[in-house]
């Protein structure tokens, strides 16, 4: 038998040798950071439950929240719909109709004893800017009620309660059978990831806004005799004005009368909708204050998704439900009047919030694009990050276009988006070149919305 | 500024409440409450019970503590080791020798229980 190597075998050996040499030279991936670990858990971990993950309800494609329009794009087998596919969860786990029509999720904040009648239906708060919105002088405030986390009530503990409420295979909710609880390491990582999302600090208003309508909206927002918005949403964030509520007031809860709104969409369906008593057991009717910078692209609004548009959400404070509420009455006592706004003023405040949202979209798009070309980003990771940057640009265009704000800038955004889309599909060097082009264009777009100081 | 000061005076009456989602706590086994277990709670056996006084006695770090159980204290039956659903209990479940975990309303004073979990498979 001739054992001399053939040309083909020599070629194979050369290829194999080259592969081994390449493998030897390959730099090992950097160790996973706590934030990256948290992201992996947030996106993928089911905790041995019904198939849901944190991402099921906090979609990065939907600004880490969930809206009816996004739900409509999901396939029937999506884990969000476990109440429709798992017979053990068919009753008293969700209301599928209200979930699909209004993005309402069933919660048992007041106890799990009487599941048929003791429940609330709440919207899904986004998880952006948590770094700025959880802390208060009374301790951490999580979820719509401010008391969404078990244990010490912290954001770190929140996932434990979420697994028990939303991930269970059956309503017996037996740990180790219907789900497993997150470990301490997992809680640390999830907290780090959630705190990394979105804004890391509050704005410093007023901003030198270019749009006269948005600028007027900002002035009304800040005026404690007119809009009075800044008292509870200082700098359009989630925290109360420390000049009014004391230093380190942080996030506060209020009974603003949302539950008293007439003709709430979910109630119009005839489906069972109980009164939501908010913070505590029994509740005191208060709900915590969400940040407003991220509001325009994260509707529907309020804890029960009772209004779909930003203008309606601002208009709420001009209505009887708010002005007759405990918070509205306090405001009236403190300032001598309730909130009285005309349509143009409501639109102006909303325009201001839309511009703030668009500016935040541009900041986050810049951040994501930068991360996509960082040395540690693999091609797949880079593609994912650029996909999220594209969504931010889309959101910026949408929130402005919907109110006919900055039409020229919206048109330019379309061009930048096109470049970013090409970058997402391109390979290495070409991708980096295109992303750098986008990064160079973003400050100009920002400058069309707010003047440089 | 005057307006702001007036608002400050009025809003000063707004109270800040306690926090912590109580409903889900029921399903968290003894010793696993995040941020509480191993940090500020008591975990150990019941030494004595007074139904009439509404108190539990425990021994913690060599110190005998009498813990007040009020109408607001939630008591959970922990069946997790038996892989059964946890339930709502009462002071009668806190028998001498049973393992309990106690979260105190004031972690420093350790005199009044916010919630108590009772291991139901214990002696």
Coordinates of C-alpha atoms in Angstrom, one line a residue:
Chain A
X1 CA 0.0 0.0 0.0
X2 CA 1.4 3.3 -1.1
X3 CA 1.5 5.5 2.0
X4 CA 2.9 8.6 0.3
X5 CA 0.7 11.6 0.7
X6 CA -1.4 12.6 -2.3
X7 CA -1.8 16.2 -3.4
X8 CA -5.3 16.3 -2.0
X9 CA -4.2 15.0 1.4
X10 CA -1.3 17.5 1.5
X11 CA -3.7 20.3 0.7
X12 CA -6.0 19.1 3.5
X13 CA -3.1 19.0 6.0
X14 CA -2.1 22.5 5.0
X15 CA -5.7 23.7 5.6
X16 CA -5.9 21.9 8.9
X17 CA -2.6 23.3 10.0
X18 CA -3.7 26.8 9.1
X19 CA -6.9 26.3 11.0
X20 CA -5.0 25.2 14.1
X21 CA -2.6 28.1 13.8
X22 CA -5.5 30.5 13.5
X23 CA -7.2 29.0 16.5
X24 CA -4.0 29.4 18.5
X25 CA -3.8 33.0 17.6
X26 CA -7.5 33.8 18.3
X27 CA -7.9 36.1 21.2
X28 CA -10.3 34.7 23.8
X29 CA -13.4 36.7 24.2
X30 CA -13.4 39.2 27.1
X31 CA -15.1 37.9 30.2
X32 CA -18.7 38.7 30.4
X33 CA -19.4 41.8 32.4
X34 CA -22.2 41.9 35.0
X35 CA -24.3 44.0 32.7
X36 CA -23.8 41.6 29.8
X37 CA -24.7 38.7 32.1
X38 CA -27.8 40.5 33.2
X39 CA -28.7 41.2 29.6
X40 CA -28.3 37.5 28.7
X41 CA -30.5 36.5 31.7
X42 CA -33.1 39.2 31.0
X43 CA -33.4 38.2 27.4
X44 CA -33.2 34.4 27.6
X45 CA -33.7 33.0 31.1
X46 CA -37.1 31.3 31.7
X47 CA -36.4 30.3 35.3
X48 CA -37.8 26.9 34.5
X49 CA -41.2 28.4 34.3
X50 CA -43.9 28.8 31.6
X51 CA -41.5 30.0 28.9
X52 CA -41.6 33.7 29.5
X53 CA -38.5 35.7 30.0
X54 CA -38.1 39.3 31.2
X55 CA -38.0 40.2 27.5
X56 CA -41.4 38.7 26.9
X57 CA -42.9 41.9 28.4
X58 CA -40.0 44.3 28.2
X59 CA -39.1 44.2 24.6
X60 CA -36.0 46.1 23.4
X61 CA -37.8 46.6 20.1
X62 CA -40.6 48.3 21.9
X63 CA -38.5 50.5 24.2
X64 CA -38.4 47.8 26.9
X65 CA -42.1 48.0 27.3
X66 CA -45.0 46.5 25.4
X67 CA -47.8 48.2 23.4
X68 CA -50.9 46.8 21.7
X69 CA -49.4 47.6 18.2
X70 CA -46.3 45.5 19.0
X71 CA -48.3 42.7 20.5
X72 CA -50.3 42.5 17.3
X73 CA -47.0 41.6 15.5
X74 CA -46.3 38.6 17.7
X75 CA -47.0 35.0 16.6
X76 CA -49.6 33.0 18.5
X77 CA -46.9 30.8 20.1
X78 CA -45.2 33.7 21.7
X79 CA -44.7 33.1 25.4
X80 CA -46.7 36.3 26.1
X81 CA -49.8 34.3 25.3
X82 CA -49.3 31.4 27.7
X83 CA -52.8 31.9 29.0
X84 CA -54.0 31.0 25.6
X85 CA -51.8 28.0 25.1
X86 CA -51.3 26.5 28.6
X87 CA -54.5 25.0 30.0
X88 CA -53.2 25.3 33.5
X89 CA -53.1 29.1 33.0
X90 CA -56.3 29.5 31.1
X91 CA -58.2 31.1 34.0
X92 CA -57.1 33.9 36.3
X93 CA -53.6 34.3 35.0
X94 CA -54.2 36.9 32.3
X95 CA -57.1 38.4 30.4
X96 CA -56.1 37.6 26.8
X97 CA -58.6 40.0 25.3
X98 CA -57.4 43.0 27.3
X99 CA -53.8 42.0 26.8
X100 CA -54.2 41.9 23.1
X101 CA -56.3 45.1 22.8
X102 CA -54.7 47.3 25.5
X103 CA -51.5 45.6 26.5
X104 CA -52.8 45.0 30.0
X105 CA -51.1 42.4 32.3
X106 CA -52.8 40.8 35.2
X107 CA -51.3 41.4 38.6
X108 CA -52.2 40.2 42.1
X109 CA -50.5 42.9 44.2
X110 CA -53.1 42.6 47.0
X111 CA -52.7 38.8 47.4
X112 CA -53.2 35.5 45.7
X113 CA -56.1 34.2 47.7
X114 CA -59.0 35.1 45.5
X115 CA -57.7 35.1 42.0
X116 CA -61.1 35.4 40.3
X117 CA -61.8 38.8 41.8
X118 CA -58.7 40.1 43.5
X119 CA -56.5 41.3 40.6
X120 CA -55.5 44.4 38.8
X121 CA -54.8 45.0 35.1
X122 CA -51.8 47.2 34.5
X123 CA -49.7 48.4 31.6
X124 CA -46.1 47.4 31.5
X125 CA -43.8 50.2 32.5
X126 CA -40.7 50.5 30.4
X127 CA -37.3 49.8 32.1
X128 CA -35.5 52.9 30.8
X129 CA -33.8 55.5 33.0
X130 CA -34.3 53.4 36.1
X131 CA -31.1 54.8 37.4
X132 CA -32.9 58.1 37.8
X133 CA -36.3 57.0 38.8
X134 CA -36.3 54.2 41.5
X135 CA -34.8 56.0 44.5
X136 CA -36.9 57.9 47.0
X137 CA -36.5 59.2 50.5
X138 CA -38.7 56.3 51.7
X139 CA -36.8 53.6 49.9
X140 CA -36.8 52.2 46.4
X141 CA -40.0 52.5 44.3
X142 CA -40.6 49.9 41.7
X143 CA -43.5 49.1 39.4
X144 CA -46.6 51.2 38.9
X145 CA -47.5 51.0 42.6
X146 CA -44.1 51.7 43.9
X147 CA -44.2 48.5 45.8
X148 CA -43.6 46.0 43.0
X149 CA -40.6 44.2 44.5
X150 CA -40.7 41.7 47.4
X151 CA -38.0 41.4 49.9
X152 CA -36.3 44.7 50.5
X153 CA -38.4 46.3 47.8
X154 CA -35.4 47.1 45.6
X155 CA -35.0 46.8 41.9
X156 CA -32.6 43.9 42.6
X157 CA -35.4 42.0 44.3
X158 CA -38.0 42.9 41.6
X159 CA -37.2 39.9 39.4
X160 CA -38.1 37.5 42.2
X161 CA -41.6 38.9 42.4
X162 CA -41.9 39.0 38.6
X163 CA -41.0 35.3 38.3
X164 CA -43.7 34.4 40.9
X165 CA -46.3 36.5 39.3
X166 CA -45.7 36.0 35.6
X167 CA -43.5 33.0 35.0
X168 CA -45.4 30.2 36.8
X169 CA -46.4 27.0 35.1
X170 CA -49.5 26.7 37.3
X171 CA -51.3 28.9 39.7
X172 CA -50.1 26.8 42.6
X173 CA -46.9 28.8 42.2
X174 CA -44.6 26.2 43.9
X175 CA -41.0 27.2 43.9
X176 CA -38.9 24.4 42.4
X177 CA -41.9 23.0 40.6
X178 CA -43.6 25.9 38.7
X179 CA -40.5 28.0 38.4
X180 CA -37.2 28.5 40.1
X181 CA -36.3 31.7 41.9
X182 CA -33.4 33.8 40.6
X183 CA -30.2 33.2 42.5
X184 CA -28.4 36.1 44.2
X185 CA -25.8 36.3 41.4
X186 CA -28.7 36.5 38.8
X187 CA -30.4 39.2 40.8
X188 CA -27.1 41.2 40.9
X189 CA -26.7 40.8 37.1
X190 CA -30.3 41.7 36.3
X191 CA -30.1 44.8 38.5
X192 CA -26.9 45.9 36.8
X193 CA -28.4 45.4 33.3
X194 CA -31.6 47.2 34.2
X195 CA -29.8 50.2 35.7
X196 CA -27.7 50.4 32.5
X197 CA -30.7 51.0 30.3
X198 CA -31.5 54.5 29.0
X199 CA -30.6 57.7 30.6
X200 CA -28.2 57.6 33.5
X201 CA -29.0 61.1 34.8
X202 CA -31.7 63.7 34.7
X203 CA -31.8 66.7 32.4
X204 CA -31.2 70.3 33.5
X205 CA -34.1 72.3 32.2
X206 CA -34.7 74.7 30.6
X207 CA -33.1 73.7 27.3
X208 CA -32.6 76.2 24.5
X209 CA -35.2 74.5 22.2
X210 CA -35.4 75.6 18.6
X211 CA -39.1 74.9 18.1
X212 CA -41.2 77.8 19.4
X213 CA -44.0 75.5 20.2
X214 CA -41.8 73.1 22.2
X215 CA -40.1 76.0 23.9
X216 CA -43.5 77.4 24.9
X217 CA -44.5 73.9 26.1
X218 CA -41.3 73.8 28.2
X219 CA -42.2 77.2 29.8
X220 CA -45.7 76.1 30.7
X221 CA -44.3 72.8 32.0
X222 CA -41.9 74.7 34.3
X223 CA -44.4 77.4 35.4
X224 CA -45.7 76.6 38.9
X225 CA -48.7 78.8 38.2
X226 CA -49.7 77.3 34.9
X227 CA -48.7 73.8 33.9
X228 CA -47.3 73.0 37.4
X229 CA -45.8 69.8 35.8
X230 CA -42.3 70.3 37.2
X231 CA -43.5 70.0 40.8
X232 CA -43.8 66.2 40.5
X233 CA -41.7 65.6 37.3
X234 CA -38.7 67.8 38.0
X235 CA -36.7 68.3 34.8
X236 CA -39.3 66.1 33.1
X237 CA -38.0 63.1 35.0
X238 CA -39.7 60.8 37.6
X239 CA -38.6 62.7 40.7
X240 CA -40.4 65.4 42.7
X241 CA -39.0 68.9 42.9
X242 CA -36.7 69.0 46.0
X243 CA -37.5 72.6 46.6
X244 CA -41.1 71.6 47.3
X245 CA -40.8 68.0 48.6
X246 CA -37.5 68.3 50.4
X247 CA -33.9 67.2 49.6
X248 CA -33.6 63.7 48.3
X249 CA -37.4 63.5 47.7
X250 CA -36.8 61.3 44.7
X251 CA -39.6 59.3 43.3
X252 CA -43.0 60.0 44.9
X253 CA -46.4 58.4 44.7
X254 CA -49.6 60.3 44.2
X255 CA -53.3 59.6 43.9
X256 CA -54.0 61.6 40.7
X257 CA -57.4 60.3 40.0
X258 CA -56.6 58.1 37.0
X259 CA -58.9 55.4 38.4
X260 CA -61.7 58.0 38.4
X261 CA -61.4 58.6 34.7
X262 CA -64.7 58.0 32.9
X263 CA -65.0 55.7 29.8
X264 CA -61.7 53.9 30.3
X265 CA -61.1 51.7 27.3
X266 CA -60.7 48.4 29.2
X267 CA -64.0 49.0 31.1
X268 CA -65.9 49.7 27.9
X269 CA -65.3 46.1 26.7
X270 CA -67.4 44.7 29.5
X271 CA -64.5 42.5 30.6
X272 CA -64.0 42.3 34.4
X273 CA -61.8 45.2 35.5
X274 CA -61.4 45.8 39.2
X275 CA -60.5 49.1 40.9
X276 CA -56.8 49.4 41.3
X277 CA -55.9 50.7 44.8
X278 CA -52.2 51.3 44.0
X279 CA -49.5 51.4 46.7
X280 CA -49.8 49.0 49.7
X281 CA -52.2 46.4 50.9
X282 CA -54.9 47.6 51.1
X283 CA -53.8 50.3 48.7
X284 CA -53.9 54.0 49.4
X285 CA -54.8 54.9 45.8
X286 CA -51.3 56.2 45.0
X287 CA -49.2 55.3 42.0
X288 CA -45.6 56.3 41.5
X289 CA -44.4 58.9 39.1
X290 CA -42.9 57.8 35.8
X291 CA -40.2 59.7 33.9
X292 CA -41.5 61.9 31.1
X293 CA -38.5 62.2 28.9
X294 CA -39.2 58.7 27.6
X295 CA -43.0 59.1 27.5
X296 CA -43.7 60.0 23.9
X297 CA -42.6 56.6 22.4
X298 CA -43.7 54.5 25.3
X299 CA -47.5 54.8 25.4
X300 CA -50.2 53.9 26.2
X301 CA -50.2 56.0 29.4
X302 CA -50.9 55.7 33.1
X303 CA -50.9 52.5 35.2
X304 CA -54.0 51.1 33.4
X305 CA -53.1 52.2 29.8
X306 CA -56.3 54.4 29.9
X307 CA -55.2 56.9 27.3
X308 CA -53.3 56.1 24.1
X309 CA -51.8 59.4 23.1
X310 CA -49.4 61.8 24.7
X311 CA -51.7 64.7 24.2
X312 CA -54.5 62.9 26.0
X313 CA -52.1 62.1 28.8
X314 CA -51.2 65.8 29.2
X315 CA -54.9 66.7 28.8
X316 CA -55.8 64.5 31.7
X317 CA -54.4 67.1 34.1
X318 CA -56.8 69.6 32.8
X319 CA -59.8 67.4 33.6
X320 CA -62.1 66.8 36.5
X321 CA -60.6 63.4 37.4
X322 CA -57.3 65.0 38.2
X323 CA -58.5 68.3 39.7
X324 CA -60.9 66.5 42.0
X325 CA -58.3 63.9 43.1
X326 CA -56.3 64.1 46.3
X327 CA -53.2 65.2 44.4
X328 CA -55.2 67.8 42.4
X329 CA -56.8 69.1 45.6
X330 CA -53.5 69.5 47.3
X331 CA -52.1 71.3 44.2
X332 CA -55.1 73.6 44.3
X333 CA -54.6 74.4 48.0
X334 CA -50.9 75.0 47.4
X335 CA -51.2 77.2 44.3
X336 CA -54.7 78.7 44.6
X337 CA -56.0 76.9 41.5
X338 CA -56.2 73.6 39.8
X339 CA -54.6 73.0 36.4
X340 CA -56.4 74.9 33.6
X341 CA -55.0 74.5 30.1
X342 CA -56.3 75.2 26.7
X343 CA -55.8 72.9 23.7
X344 CA -52.8 74.9 22.3
X345 CA -51.1 74.7 25.7
X346 CA -51.7 71.0 26.0
X347 CA -50.3 70.5 22.5
X348 CA -47.3 72.7 23.4
X349 CA -46.5 70.7 26.5
X350 CA -46.8 67.5 24.5
X351 CA -44.6 69.0 21.8
X352 CA -42.0 69.8 24.4
X353 CA -42.1 66.2 25.6
X354 CA -41.9 64.9 22.1
X355 CA -38.8 66.9 21.4
X356 CA -37.2 65.7 24.7
X357 CA -38.0 62.1 23.6
X358 CA -36.5 62.6 20.2
X359 CA -33.3 64.1 21.8
X360 CA -33.1 61.0 24.0
X361 CA -33.6 58.8 21.0
X362 CA -30.7 60.5 19.3
X363 CA -28.5 60.1 22.3
X364 CA -29.3 56.5 22.7
X365 CA -28.8 55.9 18.9
X366 CA -25.4 57.5 19.2
X367 CA -24.6 55.3 22.2
X368 CA -25.7 52.1 20.5
X369 CA -23.8 52.9 17.3
X370 CA -20.7 53.7 19.3
X371 CA -21.0 50.3 21.1
X372 CA -21.4 48.5 17.8
X373 CA -18.0 49.5 16.6
X374 CA -16.3 48.9 20.0
X375 CA -13.5 46.4 19.9
X376 CA -15.5 43.9 21.9
X377 CA -18.5 43.8 19.6
X378 CA -18.8 40.7 17.5
X379 CA -20.4 41.1 14.1
X380 CA -23.7 39.6 15.4
X381 CA -23.6 41.8 18.5
X382 CA -22.9 44.8 16.3
X383 CA -25.8 43.9 14.0
X384 CA -28.1 43.7 17.0
X385 CA -26.9 47.0 18.5
X386 CA -27.3 48.7 15.1
X387 CA -30.8 47.3 14.9
X388 CA -31.7 48.9 18.2
X389 CA -30.1 52.2 17.0
X390 CA -32.3 52.0 14.0
X391 CA -35.3 51.7 16.2
X392 CA -34.3 54.7 18.1
X393 CA -34.0 56.8 14.9
X394 CA -37.4 55.5 13.9
X395 CA -38.9 56.5 17.2
X396 CA -37.4 59.9 17.0
X397 CA -38.9 60.4 13.5
X398 CA -42.3 59.1 14.7
X399 CA -42.6 61.2 17.8
X400 CA -41.8 64.3 15.9
X401 CA -43.8 63.5 12.7
X402 CA -46.9 62.6 14.7
X403 CA -47.2 66.3 15.9
X404 CA -45.8 67.9 12.7
X405 CA -42.7 69.0 14.6
X406 CA -39.3 69.7 12.9
X407 CA -40.4 68.3 9.5
X408 CA -37.0 69.2 7.9
X409 CA -35.2 67.2 10.6
X410 CA -37.5 64.3 10.2
X411 CA -36.6 64.2 6.5
X412 CA -32.9 64.3 7.3
X413 CA -33.4 61.5 9.8
X414 CA -34.6 59.3 7.0
X415 CA -31.3 59.8 5.2
X416 CA -29.3 59.0 8.3
X417 CA -31.5 55.9 8.9
X418 CA -30.7 54.7 5.4
X419 CA -27.0 54.9 6.1
X420 CA -27.4 53.1 9.3
X421 CA -29.5 50.4 7.7
X422 CA -26.7 49.9 5.1
X423 CA -24.2 49.7 7.9
X424 CA -26.2 47.0 9.7
X425 CA -26.0 44.9 6.5
X426 CA -22.4 45.7 5.7
X427 CA -19.2 43.8 6.8
X428 CA -16.5 44.9 9.2
X429 CA -14.6 47.8 7.6
X430 CA -17.4 49.1 5.5
X431 CA -19.7 48.9 8.5
X432 CA -17.4 50.9 10.6
X433 CA -17.0 53.6 7.9
X434 CA -20.8 53.9 7.6
X435 CA -21.4 53.9 11.3
X436 CA -18.8 56.7 11.7
X437 CA -20.7 58.6 9.1
X438 CA -23.9 58.3 11.1
X439 CA -22.1 59.3 14.3
X440 CA -20.9 62.4 12.5
X441 CA -24.4 63.3 11.4
X442 CA -26.2 62.9 14.7
X443 CA -24.9 66.1 16.4
X444 CA -26.2 68.1 13.5
X445 CA -29.6 66.6 13.9
X446 CA -29.5 67.3 17.6
X447 CA -28.6 70.9 16.9
X448 CA -31.7 71.3 14.8
X449 CA -33.8 70.5 17.9
X450 CA -31.8 72.2 20.6
X451 CA -29.3 75.0 20.3
X452 CA -25.8 74.4 21.6
X453 CA -25.1 76.2 24.8
Chain B
X1 CA -40.1 81.5 45.0
X2 CA -43.0 82.4 47.3
X3 CA -45.2 80.1 45.3
X4 CA -42.6 77.3 45.6
X5 CA -42.4 77.8 49.3
X6 CA -46.2 77.7 49.6
X7 CA -46.3 74.5 47.7
X8 CA -43.6 73.1 49.9
X9 CA -45.6 73.7 53.0
X10 CA -48.7 72.1 51.6
X11 CA -47.0 69.0 50.1
X12 CA -45.1 68.5 53.3
X13 CA -48.2 66.8 54.7
X14 CA -47.8 64.0 52.1
X15 CA -46.7 60.9 54.0
X16 CA -44.1 58.5 52.6
X17 CA -45.1 54.9 53.2
X18 CA -43.4 51.6 53.6
X19 CA -42.5 49.6 50.6
X20 CA -42.0 46.0 49.6
X21 CA -44.4 43.8 47.6
X22 CA -46.1 41.6 50.2
X23 CA -48.2 39.4 48.0
X24 CA -45.3 37.6 46.2
X25 CA -43.5 37.1 49.5
X26 CA -45.8 34.2 50.3
X27 CA -44.2 32.1 47.6
X28 CA -40.6 32.8 48.5
X29 CA -39.2 30.0 50.7
X30 CA -37.8 30.7 54.1
X31 CA -34.3 32.1 53.9
X32 CA -34.6 33.3 50.3
X33 CA -36.3 36.7 50.5
X34 CA -34.0 39.0 48.4
X35 CA -32.3 41.7 50.4
X36 CA -33.9 40.5 53.7
X37 CA -32.8 36.9 54.3
X38 CA -29.4 36.7 55.8
X39 CA -29.3 40.4 56.3
X40 CA -32.0 41.7 58.5
X41 CA -34.4 38.9 59.2
X42 CA -34.4 36.3 62.1
X43 CA -34.2 32.7 61.0
X44 CA -34.4 30.0 63.6
X45 CA -36.7 28.1 65.9
X46 CA -39.6 29.4 67.9
X47 CA -38.9 29.2 71.6
X48 CA -42.2 30.2 72.9
X49 CA -45.6 31.5 71.8
X50 CA -48.2 33.5 73.6
X51 CA -51.5 33.4 71.8
X52 CA -53.1 35.7 74.4
X53 CA -50.3 38.4 74.2
X54 CA -49.8 37.8 70.4
X55 CA -46.1 37.3 70.8
X56 CA -43.4 34.9 69.7
X57 CA -40.2 34.3 71.7
X58 CA -37.0 33.6 69.8
X59 CA -33.3 33.4 70.8
X60 CA -31.1 35.5 68.6
X61 CA -27.4 35.8 69.1
X62 CA -27.9 34.8 72.7
X63 CA -30.5 37.4 73.3
X64 CA -34.1 36.4 74.0
X65 CA -36.5 38.5 71.9
X66 CA -40.2 38.8 72.3
X67 CA -41.7 39.7 68.9
X68 CA -45.1 41.3 68.7
X69 CA -47.5 39.9 66.1
X70 CA -50.1 42.4 65.2
X71 CA -53.2 42.3 62.9
X72 CA -51.0 43.7 60.2
X73 CA -48.4 40.9 60.5
X74 CA -48.7 38.4 57.6
X75 CA -48.0 34.8 58.5
X76 CA -47.1 32.4 55.7
X77 CA -47.1 28.7 55.8
X78 CA -44.0 27.5 53.9
X79 CA -44.6 24.1 52.3
X80 CA -41.9 24.6 49.6
X81 CA -39.8 21.8 51.0
X82 CA -42.7 19.5 50.4
X83 CA -43.2 21.0 46.9
X84 CA -46.7 22.2 47.8
X85 CA -48.2 25.6 47.4
X86 CA -47.5 27.9 50.3
X87 CA -50.5 29.2 52.3
X88 CA -51.7 32.0 54.6
X89 CA -51.4 31.0 58.2
X90 CA -51.8 32.4 61.6
X91 CA -50.1 32.6 65.0
X92 CA -51.3 29.1 65.7
X93 CA -48.8 27.8 63.1
X94 CA -45.9 29.2 65.0
X95 CA -45.4 26.3 67.3
X96 CA -42.5 25.8 69.6
X97 CA -39.6 24.3 67.8
X98 CA -40.8 25.2 64.3
X99 CA -38.4 27.1 62.1
X100 CA -39.6 30.6 61.3
X101 CA -38.2 33.6 59.4
X102 CA -39.3 37.0 60.7
X103 CA -39.0 40.3 58.9
X104 CA -39.2 43.1 61.4
X105 CA -41.0 46.4 60.7
X106 CA -37.9 48.1 62.2
X107 CA -34.9 45.9 61.6
X108 CA -32.9 47.7 64.3
X109 CA -35.5 47.5 67.1
X110 CA -36.6 43.9 66.1
X111 CA -39.7 44.1 68.2
X112 CA -42.6 43.9 65.8
X113 CA -43.1 41.5 62.9
X114 CA -43.9 42.6 59.4
X115 CA -44.2 39.1 58.2
X116 CA -43.4 35.6 59.5
X117 CA -42.8 32.5 57.4
X118 CA -43.3 29.1 59.2
X119 CA -41.7 26.0 57.9
X120 CA -44.5 23.5 57.9
X121 CA -42.5 20.3 57.5
X122 CA -40.5 20.9 60.7
X123 CA -41.0 19.3 64.0

